[in-house]
Amino acid sequence: MDSPAFDLAFEPAYGQAVPVVSGVERVTVKNPGPFTFFGTNSYIVGSSSVAVIDPGPEDEAHFQALMATLAGRAVTHIFVSHTHRDHSPLARRLQAATGAVTVGQGPHRPARPLREGEINPFAESSDISFVPDITIGDGETLSGDGWSLRAVLTPGHTANHAAFALEGRDILFSGDHVMAWSTSIVAPPDGSMADYMESLDRLIAREDRLLLPGHGGPVTEPSTFLKALKAHRLRRELAVLARVRAGDTEIAEMVKVIYRDTDPTLHGAAALSVLAHIESLMERGEIAADGPPSLAATYRLL
């Protein structure tokens, strides 16, 4: 299986509402970065009465752009895919301005408890104050004027990550779980590689025709892309095993080889991804550590 055909072509059109498909508009926040690409996508679903998906960070220009786009329309629901600060914080202002109810899988939480002495490297990226008015369960549906969104829980990137399926359209708002421009970071303790892979399998089984992600442009051939993405992750796992087999005992050593063609400024994130793979491999009894898995632990084959 070839590597995923990542698509870097994207025009953010900051401050403007971009029609994506019938009944769906996109407004992109001007918060570009190594993890956000050109910025966070907020989606508006519906016509006279709408839902907003992922309102984004606390950003004045984006708030004004959303309000201008929403003028004259009732906003009934604000859906949040997950509680990272580039996705959920603006929900509070948007709710105050529109009276909409907020919807999400639940408050922010790690995929596993912090271990003794462990520091969550993405703690400052988490919006721990967001608590949805409606905690939506897997498969549950909320509807409005001409739209219906079904929750598809996809933990992995975060424990509370949810995608939302636009019923009757074979369209899925995939948040940060699947993006056309890059793989998603999976960083313990917030993220779990085992959960992420299970969630990928869920999406592969769905056979949607279009994915609309939290950053960048759409995934237009989901079946092919998702299978390639899964194969890519499995190759990374095999690469980790190969480095342990070759005698690398520390994650820093593995990263230098596995990610030798990656910008060194991203090696910190790469190390967390390797740790996520290691935790999954340890759960399956394939490798062992000198203690709990961590960035500083030493590893060996079982």
Short mmCIF file of C-alpha atoms in Angstrom, two decimals:
data_model
loop_
_atom_site.label_atom_id
_atom_site.label_comp_id
_atom_site.label_asym_id
_atom_site.label_seq_id
_atom_site.Cartn_x
_atom_site.Cartn_y
_atom_site.Cartn_z
CA MET A 1 0.00 0.00 0.00
CA ASP A 2 1.37 3.43 -0.98
CA SER A 3 1.74 6.22 1.55
CA PRO A 4 -1.24 8.55 1.89
CA ALA A 5 -1.43 11.10 -0.93
CA PHE A 6 -1.32 14.18 1.27
CA ASP A 7 -2.86 17.27 -0.32
CA LEU A 8 -1.19 20.57 0.60
CA ALA A 9 -3.26 22.67 -1.80
CA PHE A 10 -5.57 24.87 0.25
CA GLU A 11 -6.80 28.46 0.09
CA PRO A 12 -7.87 29.57 3.58
CA ALA A 13 -9.72 32.72 2.43
CA TYR A 14 -9.47 34.13 5.95
CA GLY A 15 -12.54 36.02 7.11
CA GLN A 16 -14.73 34.70 4.31
CA ALA A 17 -17.37 31.98 4.16
CA VAL A 18 -16.39 29.43 1.53
CA PRO A 19 -19.14 27.14 0.16
CA VAL A 20 -17.90 23.54 0.42
CA VAL A 21 -20.95 21.51 -0.63
CA SER A 22 -24.64 22.33 -0.67
CA GLY A 23 -25.67 23.45 2.82
CA VAL A 24 -22.10 23.57 4.21
CA GLU A 25 -19.80 26.61 4.48
CA ARG A 26 -16.27 26.86 5.85
CA VAL A 27 -14.66 29.80 7.65
CA THR A 28 -10.95 29.35 8.46
CA VAL A 29 -9.24 30.98 11.43
CA LYS A 30 -5.98 32.77 10.79
CA ASN A 31 -3.99 30.64 13.24
CA PRO A 32 -1.47 28.87 11.00
CA GLY A 33 1.19 26.64 12.53
CA PRO A 34 2.92 23.25 12.36
CA PHE A 35 -0.11 21.50 13.89
CA THR A 36 -2.87 23.69 12.43
CA PHE A 37 -1.66 24.01 8.79
CA PHE A 38 -3.30 27.23 7.48
CA GLY A 39 -5.65 27.37 10.47
CA THR A 40 -8.71 25.82 12.08
CA ASN A 41 -11.80 25.23 9.95
CA SER A 42 -15.18 26.18 11.37
CA TYR A 43 -18.13 24.71 9.47
CA ILE A 44 -21.65 26.08 9.20
CA VAL A 45 -24.29 23.48 8.38
CA GLY A 46 -27.81 24.38 7.27
CA SER A 47 -29.54 27.40 5.75
CA SER A 48 -31.98 29.54 7.75
CA SER A 49 -31.31 27.61 10.97
CA VAL A 50 -27.79 26.28 11.35
CA ALA A 51 -25.24 24.37 13.40
CA VAL A 52 -21.62 25.47 13.79
CA ILE A 53 -18.94 22.79 14.02
CA ASP A 54 -15.66 23.69 15.78
CA PRO A 55 -15.97 27.45 16.39
CA GLY A 56 -12.22 27.64 16.92
CA PRO A 57 -9.88 29.53 19.26
CA GLU A 58 -10.64 32.76 21.05
CA ASP A 59 -9.90 35.04 18.11
CA GLU A 60 -11.61 38.39 17.58
CA ALA A 61 -11.31 38.50 13.79
CA HIS A 62 -12.69 34.99 13.46
CA PHE A 63 -15.56 35.73 15.83
CA GLN A 64 -16.51 38.76 13.75
CA ALA A 65 -16.24 36.73 10.53
CA LEU A 66 -18.52 34.04 11.95
CA MET A 67 -21.06 36.56 13.19
CA ALA A 68 -21.11 38.31 9.80
CA THR A 69 -21.63 34.98 8.04
CA LEU A 70 -24.36 33.95 10.48
CA ALA A 71 -26.23 37.27 10.34
CA GLY A 72 -29.95 36.72 9.82
CA ARG A 73 -29.78 33.03 10.63
CA ALA A 74 -30.63 31.23 13.85
CA VAL A 75 -27.78 29.21 15.38
CA THR A 76 -29.25 26.30 17.35
CA HIS A 77 -26.24 24.06 18.03
CA ILE A 78 -22.48 24.43 18.42
CA PHE A 79 -20.69 21.10 17.92
CA VAL A 80 -17.14 20.61 19.20
CA SER A 81 -15.03 17.75 17.85
CA HIS A 82 -12.55 17.88 20.74
CA THR A 83 -11.20 20.19 23.40
CA HIS A 84 -7.92 21.53 22.05
CA ARG A 85 -7.60 25.30 22.25
CA ASP A 86 -7.66 25.72 18.48
CA HIS A 87 -11.15 24.16 18.30
CA SER A 88 -13.38 24.80 21.30
CA PRO A 89 -12.76 28.09 23.22
CA LEU A 90 -14.78 30.38 20.94
CA ALA A 91 -17.86 28.25 21.70
CA ARG A 92 -18.41 30.34 24.83
CA ARG A 93 -18.63 33.69 23.03
CA LEU A 94 -20.60 32.24 20.16
CA GLN A 95 -23.09 30.70 22.58
CA ALA A 96 -23.47 33.98 24.45
CA ALA A 97 -24.13 35.80 21.18
CA THR A 98 -26.54 33.27 19.66
CA GLY A 99 -28.13 31.29 22.50
CA ALA A 100 -27.15 27.99 20.87
CA VAL A 101 -26.55 24.85 22.91
CA THR A 102 -23.07 23.32 22.89
CA VAL A 103 -22.54 19.68 21.95
CA GLY A 104 -19.54 17.40 22.44
CA GLN A 105 -18.44 14.02 23.67
CA GLY A 106 -17.56 15.46 27.07
CA PRO A 107 -15.02 17.61 28.92
CA HIS A 108 -11.32 17.25 28.26
CA ARG A 109 -9.65 14.21 29.79
CA PRO A 110 -6.49 12.18 29.15
CA ALA A 111 -6.63 8.77 27.51
CA ARG A 112 -4.95 7.42 30.64
CA PRO A 113 -3.98 8.88 34.03
CA LEU A 114 -0.68 10.69 34.39
CA ARG A 115 2.01 8.47 35.82
CA GLU A 116 4.10 9.48 38.80
CA GLY A 117 6.47 12.26 37.78
CA GLU A 118 4.97 12.53 34.28
CA ILE A 119 4.17 15.92 32.76
CA ASN A 120 1.49 16.30 30.11
CA PRO A 121 3.34 18.02 27.24
CA PHE A 122 0.10 19.30 25.72
CA ALA A 123 -1.58 20.47 28.92
CA GLU A 124 -1.54 24.11 27.83
CA SER A 125 -3.15 23.15 24.51
CA SER A 126 -6.19 21.68 26.26
CA ASP A 127 -9.40 23.60 26.90
CA ILE A 128 -10.26 22.12 30.27
CA SER A 129 -13.05 24.63 30.93
CA PHE A 130 -15.30 23.48 28.08
CA VAL A 131 -18.25 21.41 29.29
CA PRO A 132 -20.91 20.73 26.65
CA ASP A 133 -24.56 21.39 27.38
CA ILE A 134 -25.31 18.12 25.57
CA THR A 135 -22.94 15.19 26.03
CA ILE A 136 -23.54 13.22 22.87
CA GLY A 137 -23.02 9.46 22.76
CA ASP A 138 -21.85 7.32 19.90
CA GLY A 139 -24.53 7.06 17.21
CA GLU A 140 -26.75 9.71 18.77
CA THR A 141 -28.25 12.26 16.40
CA LEU A 142 -29.21 15.91 16.73
CA SER A 143 -31.21 17.65 14.03
CA GLY A 144 -32.15 21.13 12.88
CA ASP A 145 -33.77 22.83 9.93
CA GLY A 146 -32.76 20.62 7.00
CA TRP A 147 -29.78 18.95 8.69
CA SER A 148 -29.07 16.03 10.98
CA LEU A 149 -25.69 15.23 12.54
CA ARG A 150 -24.81 11.84 14.01
CA ALA A 151 -21.91 11.43 16.45
CA VAL A 152 -19.18 8.99 15.44
CA LEU A 153 -16.85 8.75 18.42
CA THR A 154 -13.22 8.62 17.29
CA PRO A 155 -10.89 8.68 20.32
CA GLY A 156 -7.16 8.65 19.66
CA HIS A 157 -5.99 12.20 18.96
CA THR A 158 -7.77 13.02 22.23
CA ALA A 159 -9.88 10.78 24.43
CA ASN A 160 -12.98 12.90 23.77
CA HIS A 161 -12.63 13.26 20.01
CA ALA A 162 -15.83 12.93 17.98
CA ALA A 163 -16.54 13.12 14.28
CA PHE A 164 -19.97 14.14 13.02
CA ALA A 165 -21.76 12.51 10.09
CA LEU A 166 -24.13 14.60 7.99
CA GLU A 167 -26.99 12.16 7.66
CA GLY A 168 -28.16 11.25 4.17
CA ARG A 169 -25.11 12.86 2.53
CA ASP A 170 -22.22 10.40 3.20
CA ILE A 171 -20.22 13.36 4.52
CA LEU A 172 -18.21 13.21 7.74
CA PHE A 173 -16.74 16.15 9.64
CA SER A 174 -13.57 14.38 10.77
CA GLY A 175 -12.03 16.99 13.10
CA ASP A 176 -8.35 16.25 13.70
CA HIS A 177 -8.73 12.48 13.44
CA VAL A 178 -8.19 12.43 9.67
CA MET A 179 -6.85 15.35 7.62
CA ALA A 180 -5.87 15.55 3.96
CA TRP A 181 -2.65 17.51 4.53
CA SER A 182 -0.95 15.46 7.27
CA THR A 183 -1.22 12.74 9.84
CA SER A 184 -2.72 13.69 13.20
CA ILE A 185 -0.50 13.86 16.25
CA VAL A 186 -1.21 11.16 18.84
CA ALA A 187 0.56 12.18 22.04
CA PRO A 188 0.18 10.37 25.38
CA PRO A 189 -1.32 10.81 27.88
CA ASP A 190 -4.00 12.82 26.02
CA GLY A 191 -3.85 10.52 23.01
CA SER A 192 -3.79 6.77 22.52
CA MET A 193 -2.46 4.99 19.44
CA ALA A 194 -4.51 1.86 20.14
CA ASP A 195 -7.66 3.99 20.30
CA TYR A 196 -6.62 5.92 17.20
CA MET A 197 -6.19 2.75 15.14
CA GLU A 198 -9.55 1.37 16.28
CA SER A 199 -11.16 4.67 15.31
CA LEU A 200 -9.51 4.51 11.88
CA ASP A 201 -11.07 1.08 11.37
CA ARG A 202 -14.47 2.56 12.26
CA LEU A 203 -14.12 5.17 9.53
CA ILE A 204 -12.85 2.66 6.97
CA ALA A 205 -16.00 0.60 7.58
CA ARG A 206 -18.26 3.64 7.06
CA GLU A 207 -17.49 4.24 3.37
CA ASP A 208 -18.17 7.99 3.40
CA ARG A 209 -17.71 9.84 0.11
CA LEU A 210 -16.22 13.02 1.61
CA LEU A 211 -14.35 13.95 4.81
CA LEU A 212 -14.26 17.57 5.96
CA PRO A 213 -11.40 17.96 8.47
CA GLY A 214 -10.54 20.50 11.13
CA HIS A 215 -7.55 21.79 9.15
CA GLY A 216 -6.91 21.98 5.42
CA GLY A 217 -9.00 20.81 2.53
CA PRO A 218 -11.36 17.85 2.13
CA VAL A 219 -10.44 14.20 1.78
CA THR A 220 -12.11 13.42 -1.53
CA GLU A 221 -11.36 9.70 -1.73
CA PRO A 222 -11.80 8.56 1.87
CA SER A 223 -11.65 4.80 1.32
CA THR A 224 -8.27 4.90 -0.43
CA PHE A 225 -6.88 7.59 1.88
CA LEU A 226 -7.96 5.91 5.13
CA LYS A 227 -6.51 2.55 4.15
CA ALA A 228 -3.24 4.22 3.17
CA LEU A 229 -3.23 6.16 6.44
CA LYS A 230 -3.68 2.94 8.41
CA ALA A 231 -0.86 1.28 6.46
CA HIS A 232 1.35 4.30 7.16
CA ARG A 233 0.74 4.02 10.90
CA LEU A 234 1.43 0.28 10.83
CA ARG A 235 4.72 0.91 9.01
CA ARG A 236 5.68 3.38 11.74
CA GLU A 237 4.94 0.71 14.33
CA LEU A 238 7.12 -1.78 12.45
CA ALA A 239 9.87 0.86 12.25
CA VAL A 240 9.78 1.26 16.04
CA LEU A 241 10.05 -2.50 16.48
CA ALA A 242 12.93 -2.59 13.99
CA ARG A 243 14.85 0.07 15.93
CA VAL A 244 14.41 -1.82 19.21
CA ARG A 245 15.51 -4.98 17.45
CA ALA A 246 18.57 -3.11 16.11
CA GLY A 247 19.57 -2.18 19.65
CA ASP A 248 18.06 1.28 20.14
CA THR A 249 16.90 1.47 23.72
CA GLU A 250 15.74 5.09 23.92
CA ILE A 251 13.06 7.00 22.02
CA ALA A 252 15.49 9.81 21.11
CA GLU A 253 17.68 7.28 19.26
CA MET A 254 14.67 5.88 17.39
CA VAL A 255 13.44 9.32 16.33
CA LYS A 256 16.79 10.24 14.78
CA VAL A 257 16.50 7.27 12.41
CA ILE A 258 12.76 6.92 11.83
CA TYR A 259 12.24 10.68 11.32
CA ARG A 260 15.59 11.52 9.73
CA ASP A 261 13.81 13.27 6.83
CA THR A 262 11.52 15.28 9.13
CA ASP A 263 12.18 18.86 10.18
CA PRO A 264 14.16 18.57 13.45
CA THR A 265 11.89 21.16 15.06
CA LEU A 266 9.13 18.53 14.87
CA HIS A 267 11.19 15.78 16.52
CA GLY A 268 9.61 16.53 19.91
CA ALA A 269 6.17 15.73 18.49
CA ALA A 270 7.65 12.72 16.69
CA ALA A 271 9.00 11.40 20.00
CA LEU A 272 5.50 11.53 21.47
CA SER A 273 4.18 9.63 18.46
CA VAL A 274 6.84 6.96 19.00
CA LEU A 275 5.84 6.79 22.67
CA ALA A 276 2.22 6.25 21.58
CA HIS A 277 3.31 3.35 19.37
CA ILE A 278 5.43 1.93 22.20
CA GLU A 279 2.51 2.04 24.63
CA SER A 280 0.42 0.11 22.13
CA LEU A 281 3.19 -2.44 21.56
CA MET A 282 3.65 -2.89 25.31
CA GLU A 283 -0.09 -3.44 25.77
CA ARG A 284 0.20 -6.27 23.25
CA GLY A 285 3.27 -7.74 24.97
CA GLU A 286 5.75 -7.17 22.12
CA ILE A 287 8.27 -4.98 23.92
CA ALA A 288 9.10 -4.17 27.54
CA ALA A 289 10.49 -1.18 29.42
CA ASP A 290 12.60 -0.62 32.53
CA GLY A 291 9.47 0.80 34.17
CA PRO A 292 6.34 2.55 32.94
CA PRO A 293 6.65 3.72 29.31
CA SER A 294 7.88 7.30 29.04
CA LEU A 295 10.08 9.49 26.86
CA ALA A 296 13.02 8.75 29.18
CA ALA A 297 12.51 5.00 29.66
CA THR A 298 14.67 2.32 28.05
CA TYR A 299 13.11 -0.43 25.96
CA ARG A 300 13.84 -3.98 24.84
CA LEU A 301 12.16 -6.77 22.92
CA LEU A 302 10.27 -9.42 24.82
#
